Every structure is written in structure tokens, then in C-alpha cells.
PDB file of C-alpha atoms in Angstrom:
ATOM      1  CA  MET A 167       3.430  28.331  -1.447  1.00  0.00           C
ATOM      2  CA  ILE A 168       5.274  25.275  -0.195  1.00  0.00           C
ATOM      3  CA  THR A 169       9.069  25.346  -0.177  1.00  0.00           C
ATOM      4  CA  SER A 170      11.190  22.736  -1.903  1.00  0.00           C
ATOM      5  CA  LEU A 171      12.442  21.313   1.401  1.00  0.00           C
ATOM      6  CA  LEU A 172       8.990  21.053   2.957  1.00  0.00           C
ATOM      7  CA  SER A 173       7.627  19.468  -0.211  1.00  0.00           C
ATOM      8  CA  ARG A 174      10.434  16.911  -0.216  1.00  0.00           C
ATOM      9  CA  VAL A 175       9.849  15.983   3.446  1.00  0.00           C
ATOM     10  CA  ILE A 176       6.102  15.547   2.922  1.00  0.00           C
ATOM     11  CA  ILE A 177       6.654  13.500  -0.246  1.00  0.00           C
ATOM     12  CA  LEU A 178       9.120  11.252   1.591  1.00  0.00           C
ATOM     13  CA  VAL A 179       6.670  10.672   4.442  1.00  0.00           C
ATOM     14  CA  VAL A 180       3.549  10.289   2.299  1.00  0.00           C
ATOM     15  CA  GLY A 181       5.228   8.711  -0.710  1.00  0.00           C
ATOM     16  CA  THR A 182       7.709   6.395   1.003  1.00  0.00           C
ATOM     17  CA  LEU A 183       7.211   5.796   4.730  1.00  0.00           C
ATOM     18  CA  TYR A 184       3.424   5.392   4.748  1.00  0.00           C
ATOM     19  CA  PRO A 185       3.368   3.066   1.683  1.00  0.00           C
ATOM     20  CA  ALA A 186       6.265   1.050   3.111  1.00  0.00           C
ATOM     21  CA  PHE A 187       4.249   0.458   6.272  1.00  0.00           C
ATOM     22  CA  CYS A 188       1.150  -0.394   4.203  1.00  0.00           C
ATOM     23  CA  SER A 189       3.238  -2.815   2.137  1.00  0.00           C
ATOM     24  CA  TYR A 190       4.373  -4.500   5.322  1.00  0.00           C
ATOM     25  CA  LYS A 191       0.747  -4.766   6.459  1.00  0.00           C
ATOM     26  CA  ALA A 192      -0.310  -6.104   3.016  1.00  0.00           C
ATOM     27  CA  ILE A 193       2.316  -8.834   3.218  1.00  0.00           C
ATOM     28  CA  GLN A 194       1.072  -9.789   6.674  1.00  0.00           C
ATOM     29  CA  ILE A 195      -2.547  -9.849   5.463  1.00  0.00           C
ATOM     30  CA  ALA A 196      -1.653 -11.845   2.341  1.00  0.00           C
ATOM     31  CA  ARG A 197       0.219 -14.397   4.414  1.00  0.00           C
ATOM     32  CA  SER A 198      -2.703 -14.895   6.756  1.00  0.00           C
ATOM     33  CA  SER A 199      -5.665 -14.639   4.380  1.00  0.00           C
ATOM     34  CA  LYS A 200      -4.226 -15.003   0.875  1.00  0.00           C
ATOM     35  CA  ASP A 201      -5.532 -11.518  -0.043  1.00  0.00           C
ATOM     36  CA  ALA A 202      -3.458 -10.763  -3.141  1.00  0.00           C
ATOM     37  CA  ASN A 203      -5.498  -7.653  -4.036  1.00  0.00           C
ATOM     38  CA  GLU A 204      -3.996  -5.556  -1.231  1.00  0.00           C
ATOM     39  CA  MET A 205      -0.481  -6.706  -2.050  1.00  0.00           C
ATOM     40  CA  GLY A 206      -1.074  -6.053  -5.756  1.00  0.00           C
ATOM     41  CA  HIS A 207      -2.078  -2.461  -5.017  1.00  0.00           C
ATOM     42  CA  TRP A 208       1.148  -1.757  -3.156  1.00  0.00           C
ATOM     43  CA  LEU A 209       3.351  -3.563  -5.685  1.00  0.00           C
ATOM     44  CA  MET A 210       1.848  -1.430  -8.473  1.00  0.00           C
ATOM     45  CA  TYR A 211       2.347   1.654  -6.313  1.00  0.00           C
ATOM     46  CA  TRP A 212       6.056   0.962  -5.772  1.00  0.00           C
ATOM     47  CA  ILE A 213       6.667   0.422  -9.484  1.00  0.00           C
ATOM     48  CA  VAL A 214       4.891   3.664 -10.432  1.00  0.00           C
ATOM     49  CA  TYR A 215       6.520   5.588  -7.574  1.00  0.00           C
ATOM     50  CA  ALA A 216       9.963   4.395  -8.668  1.00  0.00           C
ATOM     51  CA  LEU A 217       9.296   5.729 -12.164  1.00  0.00           C
ATOM     52  CA  PHE A 218       7.987   8.995 -10.688  1.00  0.00           C
ATOM     53  CA  SER A 219      11.153   9.361  -8.597  1.00  0.00           C
ATOM     54  CA  LEU A 220      13.294   8.745 -11.653  1.00  0.00           C
ATOM     55  CA  ALA A 221      11.396  11.329 -13.715  1.00  0.00           C
ATOM     56  CA  GLU A 222      11.346  13.785 -10.816  1.00  0.00           C
ATOM     57  CA  THR A 223      15.137  13.752 -10.657  1.00  0.00           C
ATOM     58  CA  PHE A 224      15.338  15.236 -14.135  1.00  0.00           C
ATOM     59  CA  THR A 225      12.215  17.400 -14.230  1.00  0.00           C
ATOM     60  CA  ASP A 226      12.754  19.221 -10.933  1.00  0.00           C
ATOM     61  CA  ALA A 227      15.589  21.296 -12.347  1.00  0.00           C
ATOM     62  CA  LEU A 228      13.590  22.187 -15.449  1.00  0.00           C
ATOM     63  CA  VAL A 229      10.099  22.963 -14.147  1.00  0.00           C
ATOM     64  CA  SER A 230      10.431  23.718 -10.442  1.00  0.00           C
ATOM     65  CA  TRP A 231      10.027  27.406 -11.169  1.00  0.00           C
ATOM     66  CA  PHE A 232       6.373  26.908 -12.238  1.00  0.00           C
ATOM     67  CA  PRO A 233       3.904  28.344  -9.745  1.00  0.00           C
ATOM     68  CA  PHE A 234       2.471  25.680  -7.454  1.00  0.00           C
ATOM     69  CA  TYR A 235       4.856  23.037  -8.829  1.00  0.00           C
ATOM     70  CA  TYR A 236       5.521  21.536  -5.403  1.00  0.00           C
ATOM     71  CA  GLU A 237       1.838  21.570  -4.527  1.00  0.00           C
ATOM     72  CA  ALA A 238       1.089  19.701  -7.768  1.00  0.00           C
ATOM     73  CA  LYS A 239       3.740  17.109  -6.920  1.00  0.00           C
ATOM     74  CA  LEU A 240       2.194  16.617  -3.495  1.00  0.00           C
ATOM     75  CA  LEU A 241      -1.262  16.157  -4.972  1.00  0.00           C
ATOM     76  CA  PHE A 242       0.140  13.666  -7.485  1.00  0.00           C
ATOM     77  CA  VAL A 243       1.778  11.588  -4.744  1.00  0.00           C
ATOM     78  CA  PHE A 244      -1.432  11.636  -2.687  1.00  0.00           C
ATOM     79  CA  TRP A 245      -3.318  10.513  -5.818  1.00  0.00           C
ATOM     80  CA  LEU A 246      -0.860   7.639  -6.255  1.00  0.00           C
ATOM     81  CA  VAL A 247      -0.929   6.556  -2.602  1.00  0.00           C
ATOM     82  CA  LEU A 248      -4.598   6.672  -1.710  1.00  0.00           C
ATOM     83  CA  PRO A 249      -6.380   3.369  -2.405  1.00  0.00           C
ATOM     84  CA  ILE A 250      -9.645   5.240  -2.977  1.00  0.00           C
ATOM     85  CA  THR A 251      -8.227   7.132  -5.982  1.00  0.00           C
ATOM     86  CA  LYS A 252      -6.412   4.102  -7.438  1.00  0.00           C
ATOM     87  CA  GLY A 253      -3.958   6.426  -9.185  1.00  0.00           C
ATOM     88  CA  SER A 254      -1.038   4.023  -9.148  1.00  0.00           C
ATOM     89  CA  ARG A 255      -3.259   1.174 -10.402  1.00  0.00           C
ATOM     90  CA  PHE A 256      -4.511   3.362 -13.259  1.00  0.00           C
ATOM     91  CA  LEU A 257      -1.020   4.431 -14.368  1.00  0.00           C
ATOM     92  CA  TYR A 258       0.336   0.915 -14.010  1.00  0.00           C
ATOM     93  CA  LYS A 259      -2.431  -0.730 -16.050  1.00  0.00           C
ATOM     94  CA  LYS A 260      -2.673   2.045 -18.645  1.00  0.00           C
ATOM     95  CA  PHE A 261       1.031   2.739 -19.285  1.00  0.00           C
ATOM     96  CA  VAL A 262       3.574   0.711 -17.302  1.00  0.00           C
ATOM     97  CA  HIS A 263       2.225  -2.810 -17.811  1.00  0.00           C
ATOM     98  CA  PRO A 264       1.695  -2.466 -21.596  1.00  0.00           C
ATOM     99  CA  TYR A 265       5.192  -1.003 -21.986  1.00  0.00           C
ATOM    100  CA  LEU A 266       6.839  -3.717 -19.907  1.00  0.00           C
ATOM    101  CA  ARG A 267       4.818  -6.426 -21.654  1.00  0.00           C
ATOM    102  CA  ALA A 268       5.998  -5.144 -25.036  1.00  0.00           C
ATOM    103  CA  HIS A 269       9.618  -5.135 -23.866  1.00  0.00           C
ATOM    104  CA  GLU A 270       9.615  -8.408 -21.958  1.00  0.00           C
ATOM    105  CA  LYS A 271      12.156  -9.964 -24.312  1.00  0.00           C
ATOM    106  CA  VAL A 272      14.679  -7.302 -23.294  1.00  0.00           C
ATOM    107  CA  SER A 273      14.266  -8.179 -19.614  1.00  0.00           C
ATOM    108  CA  GLU A 274      14.717 -11.883 -20.375  1.00  0.00           C
ATOM    109  CA  TYR A 275      17.959 -11.039 -22.182  1.00  0.00           C
ATOM    110  CA  ILE A 276      19.161  -8.993 -19.192  1.00  0.00           C
ATOM    111  CA  GLU A 277      18.380 -11.874 -16.799  1.00  0.00           C
ATOM    112  CA  ILE A 278      20.568 -14.214 -18.862  1.00  0.00           C
ATOM    113  CA  MET A 279      23.554 -11.921 -18.468  1.00  0.00           C
TER     114      MET A 279
END
């Protein structure tokens, strides 16, 4: 089994550092070739990962005692990150985008303040 500390370090590297570098590369590619698809992938990833991090803050204390919990979190982050699995794109298009679209008026109200 993977320890909490080791899981956290791997998630930070795989879930934050690697995607940050890929986002940098996507911006460079988009600037030079106008390839919005690569940038779109990483923008969707960051939105989904931010929601995962928020949820993880509360769920860790409640369910971290489940067997293989940290391994499951690692697999989930890999699924989100890897462009071949398109996990972040799936979650964004299936759940995040419809929710944000339905609540767009709220965000417009917040911007006014």
C-alpha cells in the first residue's frame, strides 16, 4: 500500500507540475500555430483538477481509511492528466460545463460586484 505522504508527493508531481509544464508548452504551441485544441485540453484539466482538489480536502478525512484509497486517487489523477484517456475532458463536458452554463447568471452577478 502507498502511504499518505508518498501519495501526496506523486499527486503533486503528476497532478500539478507535469500539467503546469504541459500548459506552458500548449500556450507556446497555440501562440505559434493557433492550435487551440491542446490549450483547451489543459484548461479543462485545470478546472477539473481544481474541483478535485477542493473535494479531496473534505473527503480525505472521511474515506482515507478505505483500502487502496491512495492508489485509487493516483489512478484518478493519471486518468485526468493523460491526453489518451481524456478523463478531464469527459468530466468537464459531462458535468462541469453543464453546471456552469446553468449557473452563468450567478457568475455575471459576482463579476458586477
